[in-house]
């Protein structure tokens, strides 16, 4: 292990010697921990990181003035749309997706290294329960969707298949996530097919370019953003693991979307049939000022442009069909070929520009007191997963229905958007719709028929509580056999066992 002298010399070169200012006071254990942490920060890299953070933060905020002139929507030939395609085309996409899944060529990759500061719980977001009748967590819903899509693909092709689940974690989320999966027996997935790996961490930096101490013996570190994926893939030889398993196509997604369709056969099939190396699922923006990134082109190159970078006038522009011109809201659901990921990790990663996030970072002051700042005081540098779109040779976007596929959990209740309450409602409303479509009827306590959902948008709770296990239905399929022509009182929780009970005996 590096000595204090070596570490101190490195820090001096990096202009960060203050990180050892409480050295004299530290007990041997704390000294060892701090040395181990500091020894991992390579001096040149640390100096550059701190310099870049302060410089990027000092740049005047605002949008590039010439952006509007360089911006274009994606051309129609790069787009697919669930709502604007005919049933036969959708069937072909889905069929191709199932085929690739059955051939064991599809993996899912979860980005779960975030700190979830807005939600504000002390454990990884995937372990969160939004208050469903079943009490399921986001991780469990995802695991069950993997099992279901494997079964559907296998049944179609008369085979058994596996969709490996890669989970990118960070220092904050790896331990508790691994423990949680063990406690829950990996939700009946084969642990050999669940691969957790850790992304890198970077020091948080003050506005004048000094790394922050969060304790006398600990540097304030933050994960390097979901675009840390590309370094993490290389650090842990994940692409080699994929190659050994024969994986060719990877569906990358965020932990917080309760409606996420893992390894969505339609999306995979669409991307594969188009010969895409990189793809993004999008939803129509709800309104011009909606704070979501827009998938579009800048100087002819596909990109996600942050909502803050687009002027209100540009955001309000209309297309000839009356919809918003910049309508493709990014929902962090991406398709990559393994070859594309290989190219990015080998050649393009250093070209990704880090983004500046200004945050409140707890720190120790000169006297050694712990301070919880009331105003943002620190810079975290993050790379974004979608910043690789620019390197794609054949980029496509696939538009899906928001109410079927997107309801992220970002904020704590009682926020009016992206909260546990809105996520729970989105899932229960979807399942109520599926049940009605399958021919179920819901009655109130007096036996009166409950109404269908107001269409759209749904603000409150659906008229009846109906939760359908992903093990029974992945996207609304196959429910008639349990529900057609039957009457239910709220709540109906259709899990695998219940489905068995409801299924009429074979004649
Ligand atoms: P968000 O940007 O919503 O960040 O992440 P967050 O950390 O979850 O939440 P806040 O901003 O602190 O409230 C979008 C997705 O990217 C992942 C998250 O886990 C989530 O799935 N992510 C984010 C990472 O995997 N690593 C990171 O460094 C940051």
Coordinates of C-alpha atoms and ligand atoms in Angstrom, one line a residue:
X1 CA 0.0 0.0 0.0
X2 CA 1.1 3.6 -0.7
X3 CA 2.7 5.4 2.2
X4 CA 1.6 8.7 3.6
X5 CA 4.6 10.4 2.0
X6 CA 3.8 9.0 -1.5
X7 CA 0.2 10.0 -1.2
X8 CA 1.1 13.4 0.1
X9 CA 3.5 14.0 -2.8
X10 CA 0.8 13.0 -5.3
X11 CA -1.8 15.3 -3.7
X12 CA 0.7 18.1 -3.8
X13 CA 1.2 17.6 -7.6
X14 CA -2.6 17.6 -8.0
X15 CA -3.0 20.8 -5.8
X16 CA -5.1 18.9 -3.3
X17 CA -2.9 18.6 -0.3
X18 CA -5.7 19.9 1.9
X19 CA -7.3 16.5 1.9
X20 CA -4.7 15.5 4.5
X21 CA -5.2 18.5 6.7
X22 CA -6.6 16.4 9.6
X23 CA -4.0 13.7 9.3
X24 CA -2.4 14.4 12.7
X25 CA -5.7 13.9 14.5
X26 CA -6.7 10.6 12.9
X27 CA -6.6 7.2 14.6
X28 CA -4.6 4.5 12.8
X29 CA -7.8 2.9 11.3
X30 CA -9.0 6.2 9.9
X31 CA -5.6 7.0 8.5
X32 CA -5.4 3.6 6.7
X33 CA -8.9 4.1 5.2
X34 CA -8.1 7.7 4.0
X35 CA -4.8 6.6 2.5
X36 CA -6.5 3.7 0.7
X37 CA -9.1 6.1 -0.7
X38 CA -6.5 8.7 -1.8
X39 CA -4.1 6.2 -3.2
X40 CA -6.8 5.3 -5.8
X41 CA -6.9 8.9 -7.1
X42 CA -4.2 9.2 -9.7
X43 CA -2.6 12.7 -9.2
X44 CA -2.7 13.8 -12.9
X45 CA -6.3 12.6 -13.2
X46 CA -7.3 14.3 -10.0
X47 CA -5.8 17.6 -10.9
X48 CA -7.5 17.6 -14.3
X49 CA -10.8 16.5 -12.8
X50 CA -10.8 19.4 -10.3
X51 CA -9.6 21.9 -12.9
X52 CA -12.3 20.8 -15.4
X53 CA -15.1 20.9 -12.8
X54 CA -14.2 24.4 -11.6
X55 CA -13.8 25.6 -15.2
X56 CA -17.0 24.1 -16.5
X57 CA -18.9 25.5 -13.6
X58 CA -17.5 29.0 -14.2
X59 CA -18.8 29.1 -17.7
X60 CA -21.9 31.3 -18.0
X61 CA -25.0 29.2 -17.8
X62 CA -27.5 29.3 -20.6
X63 CA -28.2 27.8 -24.0
X64 CA -25.9 27.9 -27.0
X65 CA -27.2 30.8 -29.0
X66 CA -26.9 29.1 -32.4
X67 CA -28.5 25.9 -31.3
X68 CA -31.9 26.6 -32.8
X69 CA -30.4 26.9 -36.2
X70 CA -28.5 23.6 -35.9
X71 CA -31.4 21.6 -34.5
X72 CA -33.6 19.3 -36.5
X73 CA -36.1 16.6 -35.6
X74 CA -35.0 13.0 -36.4
X75 CA -36.0 12.3 -40.0
X76 CA -39.0 10.0 -40.3
X77 CA -37.0 7.2 -41.8
X78 CA -35.1 6.9 -38.4
X79 CA -38.3 6.6 -36.4
X80 CA -40.7 3.8 -35.6
X81 CA -43.9 4.3 -33.7
X82 CA -46.1 1.8 -31.9
X83 CA -49.2 4.0 -32.3
X84 CA -48.6 4.9 -35.9
X85 CA -47.9 1.5 -37.3
X86 CA -50.3 -1.2 -38.4
X87 CA -50.8 -4.4 -36.5
X88 CA -49.0 -6.6 -39.0
X89 CA -45.8 -4.4 -38.7
X90 CA -46.0 -4.5 -34.9
X91 CA -46.4 -8.3 -35.1
X92 CA -43.2 -8.5 -37.2
X93 CA -41.2 -6.4 -34.8
X94 CA -42.4 -8.4 -31.9
X95 CA -41.8 -11.7 -33.6
X96 CA -38.2 -10.7 -34.5
X97 CA -37.6 -9.6 -30.9
X98 CA -38.9 -12.9 -29.5
X99 CA -36.7 -14.7 -32.0
X100 CA -33.6 -13.0 -30.8
X101 CA -34.5 -13.5 -27.2
X102 CA -35.1 -17.2 -27.8
X103 CA -31.7 -17.4 -29.4
X104 CA -30.2 -16.1 -26.2
X105 CA -28.9 -13.0 -28.0
X106 CA -30.6 -10.4 -25.8
X107 CA -29.5 -9.0 -22.4
X108 CA -30.8 -6.3 -20.2
X109 CA -28.7 -3.8 -18.4
X110 CA -29.9 -1.8 -15.5
X111 CA -28.4 1.5 -14.5
X112 CA -28.7 1.4 -10.7
X113 CA -25.7 3.4 -9.5
X114 CA -27.6 6.6 -8.8
X115 CA -27.9 8.1 -5.3
X116 CA -31.6 8.9 -5.6
X117 CA -31.2 12.1 -3.7
X118 CA -34.6 13.5 -4.7
X119 CA -36.5 10.4 -3.5
X120 CA -34.4 10.7 -0.3
X121 CA -34.3 7.1 1.0
X122 CA -31.2 5.6 2.5
X123 CA -31.2 2.5 0.3
X124 CA -31.1 1.9 -3.5
X125 CA -34.1 3.0 -5.4
X126 CA -34.7 -0.5 -6.8
X127 CA -35.6 -1.6 -3.3
X128 CA -38.4 0.9 -3.0
X129 CA -42.0 -0.1 -2.6
X130 CA -44.4 2.3 -4.2
X131 CA -47.3 0.9 -2.2
X132 CA -48.8 -1.8 -4.5
X133 CA -51.2 -4.3 -2.9
X134 CA -48.5 -7.0 -3.5
X135 CA -45.9 -4.9 -1.8
X136 CA -43.5 -5.6 -4.7
X137 CA -40.3 -3.5 -5.1
X138 CA -39.1 -2.1 -8.4
X139 CA -36.4 -4.8 -8.5
X140 CA -39.0 -7.5 -8.1
X141 CA -41.2 -6.2 -10.8
X142 CA -38.2 -6.1 -13.1
X143 CA -37.1 -9.6 -12.2
X144 CA -40.5 -11.0 -12.9
X145 CA -40.8 -9.2 -16.3
X146 CA -37.5 -10.9 -17.2
X147 CA -38.9 -14.3 -16.2
X148 CA -42.1 -13.7 -18.2
X149 CA -40.4 -12.5 -21.4
X150 CA -38.0 -15.5 -21.2
X151 CA -41.0 -17.8 -20.9
X152 CA -43.0 -16.1 -23.7
X153 CA -40.0 -16.2 -26.1
X154 CA -39.3 -19.8 -25.1
X155 CA -42.9 -20.9 -25.6
X156 CA -43.0 -19.4 -29.1
X157 CA -39.9 -21.1 -30.3
X158 CA -40.2 -24.3 -28.3
X159 CA -37.0 -23.7 -26.4
X160 CA -35.7 -22.5 -23.0
X161 CA -33.8 -19.3 -23.0
X162 CA -32.1 -16.8 -20.8
X163 CA -32.0 -13.0 -20.7
X164 CA -29.0 -12.2 -18.6
X165 CA -29.5 -9.2 -16.2
X166 CA -26.5 -6.9 -15.9
X167 CA -26.8 -4.4 -13.0
X168 CA -24.5 -1.4 -12.8
X169 CA -24.2 -0.3 -9.2
X170 CA -22.0 2.2 -7.4
X171 CA -20.3 2.3 -4.0
X172 CA -23.7 3.3 -2.6
X173 CA -25.8 0.7 -4.1
X174 CA -23.7 -2.4 -4.7
X175 CA -23.7 -3.8 -1.1
X176 CA -27.4 -3.3 -0.3
X177 CA -28.5 -4.5 -3.8
X178 CA -26.4 -7.7 -3.6
X179 CA -27.7 -8.4 -0.1
X180 CA -31.3 -7.7 -1.2
X181 CA -31.1 -10.1 -4.1
X182 CA -29.6 -12.8 -1.9
X183 CA -32.4 -12.3 0.7
X184 CA -35.0 -12.7 -2.0
X185 CA -33.4 -15.7 -3.6
X186 CA -32.7 -13.6 -6.7
X187 CA -36.5 -13.5 -7.3
X188 CA -36.1 -17.1 -8.7
X189 CA -33.7 -16.1 -11.4
X190 CA -30.5 -18.1 -11.7
X191 CA -27.8 -16.1 -9.8
X192 CA -25.4 -17.0 -12.6
X193 CA -27.4 -14.9 -14.9
X194 CA -27.5 -11.8 -12.7
X195 CA -24.2 -9.9 -13.0
X196 CA -23.6 -6.9 -10.8
X197 CA -20.7 -4.6 -11.4
X198 CA -19.6 -1.3 -10.0
X199 CA -19.1 2.1 -11.7
X200 CA -16.4 4.5 -10.8
X201 CA -16.6 7.3 -8.3
X202 CA -15.3 10.8 -8.6
X203 CA -14.6 13.5 -6.0
X204 CA -17.0 16.3 -5.5
X205 CA -15.2 19.6 -6.0
X206 CA -15.7 23.2 -4.7
X207 CA -16.3 26.1 -7.0
X208 CA -12.6 27.0 -6.7
X209 CA -11.5 23.5 -7.7
X210 CA -10.7 21.8 -4.4
X211 CA -11.9 18.2 -3.7
X212 CA -14.2 18.2 -0.7
X213 CA -13.7 16.3 2.5
X214 CA -17.0 14.9 3.8
X215 CA -15.3 13.7 7.0
X216 CA -11.9 14.2 8.4
X217 CA -11.0 10.8 7.0
X218 CA -13.2 10.6 3.9
X219 CA -13.3 12.4 0.5
X220 CA -16.8 13.3 -0.7
X221 CA -17.2 11.0 -3.7
X222 CA -20.1 10.6 -6.1
X223 CA -20.7 8.1 -8.9
X224 CA -19.6 9.3 -12.3
X225 CA -23.0 9.5 -13.9
X226 CA -25.0 6.9 -15.8
X227 CA -22.5 7.4 -18.7
X228 CA -20.0 5.9 -16.3
X229 CA -21.4 2.7 -17.8
X230 CA -18.8 2.7 -20.6
X231 CA -15.8 2.8 -18.3
X232 CA -17.5 0.3 -15.9
X233 CA -18.1 -2.1 -18.8
X234 CA -14.4 -2.1 -19.6
X235 CA -13.2 -2.2 -15.9
X236 CA -15.2 -5.4 -15.3
X237 CA -14.9 -7.1 -18.7
X238 CA -18.7 -7.1 -19.0
X239 CA -18.6 -7.1 -22.8
X240 CA -16.4 -10.2 -22.7
X241 CA -18.9 -11.9 -20.4
X242 CA -21.7 -11.0 -23.0
X243 CA -19.6 -12.4 -25.8
X244 CA -19.1 -15.7 -23.9
X245 CA -22.9 -15.9 -23.5
X246 CA -23.5 -15.1 -27.2
X247 CA -25.3 -11.8 -26.4
X248 CA -25.5 -9.5 -29.4
X249 CA -28.2 -6.9 -28.3
X250 CA -28.4 -5.0 -25.1
X251 CA -31.4 -3.2 -23.6
X252 CA -30.2 -0.5 -21.2
X253 CA -32.7 1.1 -18.9
X254 CA -33.1 3.2 -15.7
X255 CA -34.1 1.7 -12.4
X256 CA -36.9 4.2 -11.7
X257 CA -39.5 3.6 -14.5
X258 CA -42.1 1.3 -12.9
X259 CA -43.6 0.5 -16.3
X260 CA -40.3 -0.5 -18.0
X261 CA -40.6 -3.4 -20.4
X262 CA -37.4 -5.3 -20.0
X263 CA -36.0 -6.7 -23.3
X264 CA -39.2 -5.4 -25.0
X265 CA -39.5 -7.7 -28.0
X266 CA -41.1 -4.9 -30.1
X267 CA -38.3 -2.5 -29.5
X268 CA -35.6 -5.1 -29.9
X269 CA -37.2 -6.4 -33.1
X270 CA -37.6 -3.0 -34.6
X271 CA -34.0 -2.1 -33.9
X272 CA -32.7 -5.4 -35.2
X273 CA -34.8 -5.3 -38.4
X274 CA -33.6 -1.8 -39.1
X275 CA -30.0 -2.9 -38.7
X276 CA -29.5 -0.3 -36.0
X277 CA -26.4 -0.2 -33.8
X278 CA -28.0 2.2 -31.3
X279 CA -31.6 3.1 -30.5
X280 CA -33.7 5.0 -28.1
X281 CA -37.3 4.6 -26.9
X282 CA -39.1 7.8 -26.8
X283 CA -42.5 9.1 -25.7
X284 CA -44.4 12.1 -27.1
X285 CA -43.7 15.1 -25.0
X286 CA -46.7 15.9 -22.8
X287 CA -46.4 19.7 -23.3
X288 CA -43.7 22.0 -24.7
X289 CA -42.1 22.9 -21.4
X290 CA -42.0 19.3 -20.1
X291 CA -38.6 18.9 -18.5
X292 CA -37.4 15.9 -20.5
X293 CA -34.5 15.6 -22.9
X294 CA -35.4 15.6 -26.6
X295 CA -34.0 13.0 -29.1
X296 CA -33.2 15.0 -32.2
X297 CA -30.3 16.0 -34.4
X298 CA -27.7 18.7 -34.0
X299 CA -25.8 19.4 -37.2
X300 CA -27.3 16.2 -38.5
X301 CA -25.9 14.1 -35.6
X302 CA -28.4 12.3 -33.3
X303 CA -28.3 13.6 -29.8
X304 CA -30.4 14.1 -26.7
X305 CA -30.8 17.9 -26.1
X306 CA -31.6 18.8 -22.5
X307 CA -34.9 20.7 -22.1
X308 CA -32.9 23.6 -20.5
X309 CA -30.9 24.0 -23.7
X310 CA -33.9 24.5 -25.9
X311 CA -35.5 27.9 -26.0
X312 CA -39.3 28.1 -25.1
X313 CA -39.9 29.3 -28.7
X314 CA -38.2 26.3 -30.2
X315 CA -39.9 24.0 -27.8
X316 CA -43.3 25.3 -28.9
X317 CA -42.7 24.9 -32.6
X318 CA -45.2 22.7 -34.4
X319 CA -44.8 20.0 -37.1
X320 CA -47.2 20.0 -40.1
X321 CA -49.3 17.3 -38.4
X322 CA -50.0 19.8 -35.5
X323 CA -47.8 17.9 -33.0
X324 CA -44.7 19.4 -31.4
X325 CA -41.8 19.5 -33.8
X326 CA -39.4 18.4 -31.0
X327 CA -41.7 15.8 -29.6
X328 CA -39.4 12.8 -28.9
X329 CA -39.0 12.7 -25.2
X330 CA -36.1 10.6 -24.0
X331 CA -37.1 7.9 -21.4
X332 CA -33.7 6.3 -20.9
X333 CA -34.5 3.0 -22.6
X334 CA -31.7 2.3 -25.1
X335 CA -30.8 -0.4 -27.5
X336 CA -27.1 -1.1 -28.2
X337 CA -25.4 -3.8 -30.2
X338 CA -22.5 -5.4 -28.4
X339 CA -20.3 -4.3 -31.3
X340 CA -21.3 -0.7 -30.8
X341 CA -20.6 -0.9 -27.0
X342 CA -17.2 -2.4 -27.8
X343 CA -16.4 0.4 -30.2
X344 CA -17.5 3.0 -27.7
X345 CA -15.6 1.6 -24.7
X346 CA -12.4 1.2 -26.8
X347 CA -12.5 4.4 -28.9
X348 CA -15.1 7.0 -27.9
X349 CA -15.4 7.0 -24.2
X350 CA -12.7 9.7 -23.6
X351 CA -14.6 11.9 -26.1
X352 CA -17.7 12.0 -23.8
X353 CA -17.9 15.4 -22.2
X354 CA -18.8 15.4 -18.5
X355 CA -21.8 17.4 -17.4
X356 CA -21.8 19.7 -14.4
X357 CA -24.3 19.1 -11.5
X358 CA -24.2 21.7 -8.8
X359 CA -25.3 20.1 -5.5
X360 CA -25.3 20.5 -1.7
X361 CA -22.4 18.4 -0.5
X362 CA -21.9 17.9 3.2
X363 CA -18.4 18.8 4.3
X364 CA -16.0 19.4 7.2
X365 CA -15.0 23.0 7.7
X366 CA -11.5 24.3 8.6
X367 CA -12.1 23.5 12.3
X368 CA -13.3 20.0 11.6
X369 CA -17.0 20.6 12.1
X370 CA -19.5 18.8 10.0
X371 CA -21.5 21.2 7.9
X372 CA -24.7 20.4 6.0
X373 CA -24.9 23.3 3.5
X374 CA -28.2 25.0 2.8
X375 CA -27.1 26.2 -0.6
X376 CA -25.3 24.2 -3.3
X377 CA -21.6 24.3 -2.6
X378 CA -20.1 21.5 -4.7
X379 CA -19.7 20.3 -8.2
X380 CA -20.3 16.7 -9.3
X381 CA -19.2 15.7 -12.7
X382 CA -21.3 13.2 -14.5
X383 CA -21.3 11.5 -17.9
X384 CA -24.6 10.7 -19.5
X385 CA -25.4 7.3 -21.0
X386 CA -27.1 8.8 -24.1
X387 CA -24.1 11.0 -25.1
X388 CA -22.9 8.1 -27.2
X389 CA -25.7 8.5 -29.7
X390 CA -23.4 10.8 -31.7
X391 CA -21.2 7.8 -32.5
X392 CA -23.9 5.6 -34.0
X393 CA -23.7 4.7 -37.6
X394 CA -27.4 3.8 -37.8
X395 CA -29.4 5.4 -35.0
X396 CA -33.1 4.9 -34.7
X397 CA -35.8 6.0 -32.3
X398 CA -38.9 4.1 -31.3
X399 CA -42.0 5.9 -30.0
X400 CA -44.1 4.1 -27.5
X401 CA -47.2 5.1 -25.5
X402 CA -46.4 6.9 -22.3
X403 CA -49.3 5.4 -20.3
X404 CA -48.1 1.9 -21.2
X405 CA -44.3 2.4 -20.8
X406 CA -43.2 5.4 -18.8
X407 CA -43.8 6.5 -15.2
X408 CA -40.5 7.3 -13.5
X409 CA -40.0 7.5 -9.7
X410 CA -37.9 10.5 -9.0
X411 CA -39.4 12.5 -6.2
X412 CA -40.8 11.8 -2.7
X413 CA -44.5 12.2 -2.0
X414 CA -46.3 14.6 -2.1
X415 CA -44.6 15.9 -5.3
X416 CA -47.2 16.2 -8.0
X417 CA -45.1 14.3 -10.6
X418 CA -42.8 11.3 -10.8
X419 CA -43.6 10.3 -7.2
X420 CA -44.4 7.0 -5.5
X421 CA -48.1 8.0 -5.8
X422 CA -48.0 8.7 -9.6
X423 CA -45.9 5.6 -10.2
X424 CA -48.4 3.4 -8.3
X425 CA -51.3 4.9 -10.1
X426 CA -49.7 4.5 -13.5
X427 CA -49.2 0.8 -12.9
X428 CA -52.6 0.1 -11.3
X429 CA -54.4 2.1 -14.1
X430 CA -52.5 0.1 -16.7
X431 CA -53.6 -3.2 -15.1
X432 CA -57.2 -2.0 -14.8
X433 CA -57.2 -1.3 -18.5
X434 CA -55.7 -4.6 -19.3
X435 CA -58.3 -6.4 -17.2
X436 CA -61.1 -4.6 -18.9
X437 CA -59.7 -5.3 -22.3
X438 CA -59.6 -9.0 -21.3
X439 CA -63.3 -8.8 -20.5
X440 CA -63.3 -8.5 -16.7
X441 CA -66.0 -6.4 -15.0
X442 CA -65.5 -4.7 -11.7
X443 CA -68.3 -4.1 -9.2
X444 CA -68.5 -1.9 -6.2
X445 CA -69.5 -3.1 -2.7
X446 CA -73.2 -2.8 -3.8
X447 CA -72.7 -4.9 -6.9
X448 CA -72.9 -1.9 -9.2
X449 CA -70.6 -2.0 -12.3
X450 CA -67.6 0.4 -12.0
X451 CA -66.8 2.7 -14.8
X452 CA -64.0 2.4 -17.3
X453 CA -61.1 4.7 -17.0
X454 CA -61.6 8.3 -18.0
X455 CA -59.6 8.6 -21.1
X456 CA -56.9 10.3 -21.0
X457 CA -55.4 11.7 -18.8
X458 CA -55.9 9.8 -15.6
X459 CA -55.4 12.0 -12.6
X460 CA -56.7 10.1 -9.6
X461 CA -56.8 6.4 -8.7
X462 CA -58.5 4.0 -11.1
X463 CA -62.0 3.0 -10.1
X464 CA -60.9 -0.4 -8.8
X465 CA -57.6 -1.7 -7.6
X466 CA -56.2 -4.3 -9.9
X467 CA -52.7 -5.6 -9.9
X468 CA -51.5 -8.2 -12.3
X469 CA -48.2 -10.0 -11.6
X470 CA -45.7 -9.7 -14.4
X471 CA -45.4 -13.5 -14.1
X472 CA -48.9 -13.7 -15.4
X473 CA -48.8 -11.0 -18.1
X474 CA -45.9 -9.0 -19.6
X475 CA -47.8 -6.4 -21.6
X476 CA -51.5 -7.3 -21.2
X477 CA -51.3 -10.6 -23.1
X478 CA -53.0 -13.8 -22.1
X479 CA -55.4 -12.5 -19.5
X480 CA -58.7 -13.5 -21.2
X481 CA -58.4 -17.0 -19.9
X482 CA -58.6 -15.8 -16.3
X483 CA -60.7 -12.7 -16.6
X484 CA -63.1 -12.9 -19.6
X485 CA -66.7 -12.4 -18.6
X486 CA -65.9 -12.6 -14.9
X487 CA -66.9 -10.1 -12.2
X488 CA -64.6 -8.9 -9.5
X489 CA -64.6 -6.6 -6.5
X490 CA -61.7 -4.4 -5.8
X491 CA -59.0 -5.2 -5.0
X492 CA -58.0 -7.9 -7.5
X493 CA -54.4 -9.1 -7.2
X494 CA -53.7 -11.6 -9.9
X495 CA -50.6 -13.4 -9.0
X496 CA -49.4 -16.8 -10.4
X497 CA -51.3 -18.8 -7.8
X498 CA -54.5 -16.7 -8.1
X499 CA -54.3 -17.1 -11.9
X500 CA -54.2 -20.9 -11.4
X501 CA -57.3 -20.7 -9.3
X502 CA -59.2 -18.5 -11.7
X503 CA -58.3 -20.5 -14.8
X504 CA -61.3 -22.7 -15.7
X505 CA -60.5 -26.4 -15.6
X506 CA -59.7 -27.8 -19.0
X507 CA -62.7 -29.6 -20.5
Ligands
LIG1 P1 -31.1 10.1 -12.2 O1 -30.5 11.2 -13.1 O2 -32.6 10.2 -12.0 O3 -30.3 10.2 -10.8 O4 -30.7 8.7 -12.7 P2 -30.6 9.5 -9.4 O5 -29.2 9.4 -8.8 O6 -31.3 8.2 -9.6 O7 -31.5 10.4 -8.6 P3 -31.2 11.9 -8.1 O8 -30.9 12.8 -9.2 O9 -30.0 11.8 -7.1 O10 -32.5 12.2 -7.4 C1 -31.2 8.1 -13.8 C2 -30.7 6.7 -13.8 O11 -29.3 6.6 -13.9 C3 -28.8 5.9 -12.9 C4 -29.8 5.9 -11.8 O12 -29.7 4.8 -10.9 C5 -31.1 5.9 -12.6 O13 -31.4 4.6 -13.0 N1 -27.5 6.4 -12.5 C6 -27.4 7.8 -12.2 C7 -26.4 5.6 -12.4 O14 -26.5 4.4 -12.7 N2 -25.2 6.1 -12.0 C8 -25.1 7.4 -11.8 O15 -23.9 7.9 -11.5 C9 -26.2 8.3 -11.8

